[in-house]
């Protein structure tokens, strides 16, 4: 009787360990963990890069900079006004990207520095003087990197547009012809920083 019980126990233990090994094998095959995107971590990295750049370029404003995270979908806040001295956000809002940057795949954008591409261009920009254009007050943008060196010639400017919503949306917002395009109310916030700055403010677009 004891021998039979012992045999049954051994069979049970062997079966359980085999099942565990089997389950582990299945887990390794079926689990596909996708890393969660953290805009905070990427913002910190970009801030660090810009701080180093400004340390070598004293002609630009070293107190405030604008960060545009194009990895975030357009219906969510992705234009960040950042206090470089105290490491904190001063404001955030929606910003449209160029229609040419669309790929037809949700969450995937492409970028170009080519004229008439209607694409957004990644890189650092110096925000220049204002003028009155098609959409009212606009700010000229000067590309400081190889990826956006044609910004001025492409007429890429920072401007407002009435159809860009102020609140976050569950869907993508309207596109521009390559310019960073913001809500009219948010533009008022942005222009206060730009117009009161004695030095050019840096705007960086990253992905």
mmCIF file of C-alpha atoms in Angstrom:
data_model
loop_
_atom_site.group_PDB
_atom_site.id
_atom_site.type_symbol
_atom_site.label_atom_id
_atom_site.label_comp_id
_atom_site.label_asym_id
_atom_site.label_seq_id
_atom_site.Cartn_x
_atom_site.Cartn_y
_atom_site.Cartn_z
ATOM 1 C CA UNK A 1 0.000 0.000 0.000
ATOM 2 C CA UNK A 2 2.781 2.431 1.006
ATOM 3 C CA UNK A 3 4.661 1.493 -2.157
ATOM 4 C CA UNK A 4 1.622 2.366 -4.293
ATOM 5 C CA UNK A 5 1.211 5.727 -2.524
ATOM 6 C CA UNK A 6 4.916 6.490 -3.037
ATOM 7 C CA UNK A 7 4.651 5.661 -6.743
ATOM 8 C CA UNK A 8 1.608 7.922 -7.114
ATOM 9 C CA UNK A 9 3.418 10.771 -5.340
ATOM 10 C CA UNK A 10 6.433 10.411 -7.606
ATOM 11 C CA UNK A 11 4.201 10.418 -10.687
ATOM 12 C CA UNK A 12 2.439 13.544 -9.413
ATOM 13 C CA UNK A 13 5.712 15.373 -8.717
ATOM 14 C CA UNK A 14 7.141 14.411 -12.107
ATOM 15 C CA UNK A 15 3.949 15.475 -13.863
ATOM 16 C CA UNK A 16 3.873 18.820 -12.041
ATOM 17 C CA UNK A 17 7.517 19.585 -12.813
ATOM 18 C CA UNK A 18 6.960 18.667 -16.459
ATOM 19 C CA UNK A 19 3.920 20.940 -16.582
ATOM 20 C CA UNK A 20 5.943 23.782 -15.032
ATOM 21 C CA UNK A 21 8.687 23.340 -17.575
ATOM 22 C CA UNK A 22 6.069 23.240 -20.288
ATOM 23 C CA UNK A 23 4.388 26.400 -18.992
ATOM 24 C CA UNK A 24 7.703 28.206 -18.754
ATOM 25 C CA UNK A 25 8.480 27.232 -22.298
ATOM 26 C CA UNK A 26 5.112 28.511 -23.434
ATOM 27 C CA UNK A 27 5.572 31.768 -21.540
ATOM 28 C CA UNK A 28 8.889 32.392 -23.231
ATOM 29 C CA UNK A 29 7.282 31.869 -26.604
ATOM 30 C CA UNK A 30 4.084 33.872 -26.118
ATOM 31 C CA UNK A 31 5.042 36.837 -23.914
ATOM 32 C CA UNK A 32 6.102 39.835 -25.961
ATOM 33 C CA UNK A 33 6.592 42.809 -23.674
ATOM 34 C CA UNK A 34 6.420 46.156 -25.454
ATOM 35 C CA UNK A 35 8.320 48.926 -23.648
ATOM 36 C CA UNK A 36 6.083 51.700 -22.338
ATOM 37 C CA UNK A 37 6.952 55.099 -23.806
ATOM 38 C CA UNK A 38 7.821 57.649 -21.139
ATOM 39 C CA UNK A 39 7.677 61.240 -22.359
ATOM 40 C CA UNK A 40 9.075 62.394 -19.005
ATOM 41 C CA UNK A 41 12.271 60.380 -19.436
ATOM 42 C CA UNK A 42 12.751 61.550 -23.010
ATOM 43 C CA UNK A 43 12.082 65.141 -22.012
ATOM 44 C CA UNK A 44 14.793 64.887 -19.341
ATOM 45 C CA UNK A 45 17.252 63.593 -21.938
ATOM 46 C CA UNK A 46 16.443 66.404 -24.364
ATOM 47 C CA UNK A 47 16.677 69.004 -21.598
ATOM 48 C CA UNK A 48 20.153 67.732 -20.708
ATOM 49 C CA UNK A 49 21.240 67.998 -24.360
ATOM 50 C CA UNK A 50 19.907 71.548 -24.684
ATOM 51 C CA UNK A 51 21.550 72.641 -21.437
ATOM 52 C CA UNK A 52 24.911 71.480 -22.782
ATOM 53 C CA UNK A 53 24.259 73.267 -26.069
ATOM 54 C CA UNK A 54 23.296 76.507 -24.320
ATOM 55 C CA UNK A 55 26.388 76.274 -22.134
ATOM 56 C CA UNK A 56 28.416 76.584 -25.335
ATOM 57 C CA UNK A 57 26.091 79.111 -27.004
ATOM 58 C CA UNK A 58 25.527 82.086 -24.676
ATOM 59 C CA UNK A 59 23.725 84.089 -27.364
ATOM 60 C CA UNK A 60 20.537 82.087 -26.722
ATOM 61 C CA UNK A 61 18.106 82.224 -23.794
ATOM 62 C CA UNK A 62 19.326 79.803 -21.114
ATOM 63 C CA UNK A 63 16.299 80.191 -18.840
ATOM 64 C CA UNK A 64 13.489 78.825 -21.011
ATOM 65 C CA UNK A 65 13.222 76.470 -23.988
ATOM 66 C CA UNK A 66 10.410 74.817 -25.936
ATOM 67 C CA UNK A 67 10.352 71.032 -26.400
ATOM 68 C CA UNK A 68 8.136 69.301 -28.979
ATOM 69 C CA UNK A 69 7.881 65.528 -28.539
ATOM 70 C CA UNK A 70 6.625 64.170 -31.861
ATOM 71 C CA UNK A 71 6.494 60.626 -30.499
ATOM 72 C CA UNK A 72 3.347 61.659 -28.626
ATOM 73 C CA UNK A 73 0.181 61.552 -30.755
ATOM 74 C CA UNK A 74 -1.026 64.935 -31.946
ATOM 75 C CA UNK A 75 -4.238 64.856 -29.913
ATOM 76 C CA UNK A 76 -2.224 64.922 -26.688
ATOM 77 C CA UNK A 77 -0.114 67.676 -25.139
ATOM 78 C CA UNK A 78 3.357 67.496 -26.671
ATOM 79 C CA UNK A 79 4.525 71.126 -26.800
ATOM 80 C CA UNK A 80 6.330 71.745 -23.513
ATOM 81 C CA UNK A 81 7.477 75.121 -22.174
ATOM 82 C CA UNK A 82 10.353 74.281 -19.849
ATOM 83 C CA UNK A 83 12.095 76.253 -17.109
ATOM 84 C CA UNK A 84 15.757 75.294 -17.518
ATOM 85 C CA UNK A 85 16.849 77.022 -14.314
ATOM 86 C CA UNK A 86 14.409 75.290 -11.979
ATOM 87 C CA UNK A 87 13.784 72.130 -14.013
ATOM 88 C CA UNK A 88 10.025 72.355 -14.193
ATOM 89 C CA UNK A 89 7.246 72.660 -16.750
ATOM 90 C CA UNK A 90 5.767 76.112 -17.211
ATOM 91 C CA UNK A 91 3.104 75.085 -19.706
ATOM 92 C CA UNK A 92 2.064 72.504 -22.278
ATOM 93 C CA UNK A 93 -0.297 72.259 -25.212
ATOM 94 C CA UNK A 94 -1.186 70.642 -28.505
ATOM 95 C CA UNK A 95 0.867 71.151 -31.651
ATOM 96 C CA UNK A 96 0.178 69.994 -35.191
ATOM 97 C CA UNK A 97 2.830 68.461 -37.449
ATOM 98 C CA UNK A 98 3.287 68.535 -41.207
ATOM 99 C CA UNK A 99 0.872 66.561 -43.375
ATOM 100 C CA UNK A 100 3.854 65.128 -45.241
ATOM 101 C CA UNK A 101 5.014 63.448 -42.038
ATOM 102 C CA UNK A 102 2.042 61.073 -42.088
ATOM 103 C CA UNK A 103 2.895 57.475 -42.983
ATOM 104 C CA UNK A 104 -0.555 55.904 -42.825
ATOM 105 C CA UNK A 105 0.527 53.960 -39.749
ATOM 106 C CA UNK A 106 -0.800 55.112 -36.387
ATOM 107 C CA UNK A 107 2.003 56.392 -34.172
ATOM 108 C CA UNK A 108 4.580 56.428 -36.984
ATOM 109 C CA UNK A 109 5.819 59.673 -38.516
ATOM 110 C CA UNK A 110 8.508 60.513 -41.055
ATOM 111 C CA UNK A 111 10.526 63.713 -41.239
ATOM 112 C CA UNK A 112 12.245 65.652 -43.996
ATOM 113 C CA UNK A 113 14.295 68.792 -44.553
ATOM 114 C CA UNK A 114 13.335 68.944 -48.237
ATOM 115 C CA UNK A 115 11.395 71.863 -49.693
ATOM 116 C CA UNK A 116 7.744 71.152 -50.620
ATOM 117 C CA UNK A 117 7.781 67.878 -48.665
ATOM 118 C CA UNK A 118 5.230 69.299 -46.195
ATOM 119 C CA UNK A 119 7.089 67.331 -43.528
ATOM 120 C CA UNK A 120 8.077 68.421 -40.060
ATOM 121 C CA UNK A 121 11.836 68.540 -39.466
ATOM 122 C CA UNK A 122 13.519 67.320 -36.309
ATOM 123 C CA UNK A 123 16.230 69.313 -34.574
ATOM 124 C CA UNK A 124 16.976 72.568 -32.786
ATOM 125 C CA UNK A 125 15.517 75.871 -33.952
ATOM 126 C CA UNK A 126 16.238 79.440 -32.913
ATOM 127 C CA UNK A 127 13.003 81.409 -32.719
ATOM 128 C CA UNK A 128 13.388 84.637 -34.647
ATOM 129 C CA UNK A 129 11.352 87.781 -35.043
ATOM 130 C CA UNK A 130 7.609 87.940 -35.525
ATOM 131 C CA UNK A 131 5.657 89.076 -38.563
ATOM 132 C CA UNK A 132 2.047 89.049 -39.700
ATOM 133 C CA UNK A 133 1.351 86.210 -42.083
ATOM 134 C CA UNK A 134 -1.528 84.184 -43.420
ATOM 135 C CA UNK A 135 -2.502 82.985 -39.941
ATOM 136 C CA UNK A 136 -1.807 86.235 -38.135
ATOM 137 C CA UNK A 137 1.238 86.701 -35.937
ATOM 138 C CA UNK A 138 3.993 84.152 -36.652
ATOM 139 C CA UNK A 139 7.593 83.614 -35.579
ATOM 140 C CA UNK A 140 10.375 82.817 -38.012
ATOM 141 C CA UNK A 141 12.324 79.647 -37.264
ATOM 142 C CA UNK A 142 16.003 79.129 -38.042
ATOM 143 C CA UNK A 143 17.172 75.513 -38.208
ATOM 144 C CA UNK A 144 20.410 74.880 -36.331
ATOM 145 C CA UNK A 145 20.978 71.255 -37.369
ATOM 146 C CA UNK A 146 21.515 69.372 -40.631
ATOM 147 C CA UNK A 147 18.053 67.861 -40.199
ATOM 148 C CA UNK A 148 16.310 71.259 -40.286
ATOM 149 C CA UNK A 149 18.822 73.578 -41.980
ATOM 150 C CA UNK A 150 16.320 74.504 -44.711
ATOM 151 C CA UNK A 151 13.636 75.677 -42.292
ATOM 152 C CA UNK A 152 13.908 79.361 -43.197
ATOM 153 C CA UNK A 153 13.936 78.685 -46.956
ATOM 154 C CA UNK A 154 10.959 76.340 -46.529
ATOM 155 C CA UNK A 155 9.048 79.096 -44.708
ATOM 156 C CA UNK A 156 8.744 76.939 -41.606
ATOM 157 C CA UNK A 157 7.382 79.173 -38.849
ATOM 158 C CA UNK A 158 5.728 78.882 -35.455
ATOM 159 C CA UNK A 159 2.113 79.915 -35.913
ATOM 160 C CA UNK A 160 -1.402 79.549 -34.541
ATOM 161 C CA UNK A 161 -4.458 78.126 -36.261
ATOM 162 C CA UNK A 162 -8.113 78.441 -35.290
ATOM 163 C CA UNK A 163 -8.854 74.747 -35.915
ATOM 164 C CA UNK A 164 -6.260 73.448 -33.435
ATOM 165 C CA UNK A 165 -8.145 72.650 -30.198
ATOM 166 C CA UNK A 166 -7.014 73.870 -26.791
ATOM 167 C CA UNK A 167 -7.955 70.735 -24.849
ATOM 168 C CA UNK A 168 -6.527 67.268 -25.450
ATOM 169 C CA UNK A 169 -8.431 65.071 -27.901
ATOM 170 C CA UNK A 170 -8.997 61.304 -28.263
ATOM 171 C CA UNK A 171 -8.121 61.596 -31.956
ATOM 172 C CA UNK A 172 -5.381 63.247 -34.091
ATOM 173 C CA UNK A 173 -5.693 66.984 -34.729
ATOM 174 C CA UNK A 174 -5.291 68.827 -38.048
ATOM 175 C CA UNK A 175 -1.949 68.951 -39.847
ATOM 176 C CA UNK A 176 0.125 71.851 -41.150
ATOM 177 C CA UNK A 177 2.357 72.207 -44.209
ATOM 178 C CA UNK A 178 5.401 71.439 -42.066
ATOM 179 C CA UNK A 179 5.165 74.172 -39.433
ATOM 180 C CA UNK A 180 4.650 73.653 -35.705
ATOM 181 C CA UNK A 181 1.054 74.854 -35.429
ATOM 182 C CA UNK A 182 -0.673 75.568 -32.110
ATOM 183 C CA UNK A 183 -3.993 76.662 -30.665
ATOM 184 C CA UNK A 184 -4.731 80.408 -30.623
ATOM 185 C CA UNK A 185 -5.110 80.528 -26.835
ATOM 186 C CA UNK A 186 -1.895 78.577 -26.281
ATOM 187 C CA UNK A 187 -0.109 80.855 -28.755
ATOM 188 C CA UNK A 188 -0.826 83.793 -26.416
ATOM 189 C CA UNK A 189 1.038 81.941 -23.658
ATOM 190 C CA UNK A 190 3.974 81.183 -25.955
ATOM 191 C CA UNK A 191 4.317 84.703 -27.343
ATOM 192 C CA UNK A 192 4.638 86.178 -23.847
ATOM 193 C CA UNK A 193 7.805 84.159 -23.322
ATOM 194 C CA UNK A 194 9.194 84.966 -26.769
ATOM 195 C CA UNK A 195 8.394 88.683 -26.782
ATOM 196 C CA UNK A 196 9.781 89.254 -23.282
ATOM 197 C CA UNK A 197 13.039 87.416 -23.985
ATOM 198 C CA UNK A 198 16.131 89.492 -24.739
ATOM 199 C CA UNK A 199 17.767 86.495 -26.413
ATOM 200 C CA UNK A 200 16.409 84.024 -28.932
ATOM 201 C CA UNK A 201 14.606 81.064 -27.395
ATOM 202 C CA UNK A 202 15.471 77.554 -28.549
ATOM 203 C CA UNK A 203 12.733 75.241 -29.796
ATOM 204 C CA UNK A 204 13.664 71.592 -30.225
ATOM 205 C CA UNK A 205 11.604 69.000 -32.067
ATOM 206 C CA UNK A 206 12.454 65.373 -31.334
ATOM 207 C CA UNK A 207 11.088 61.883 -31.917
#
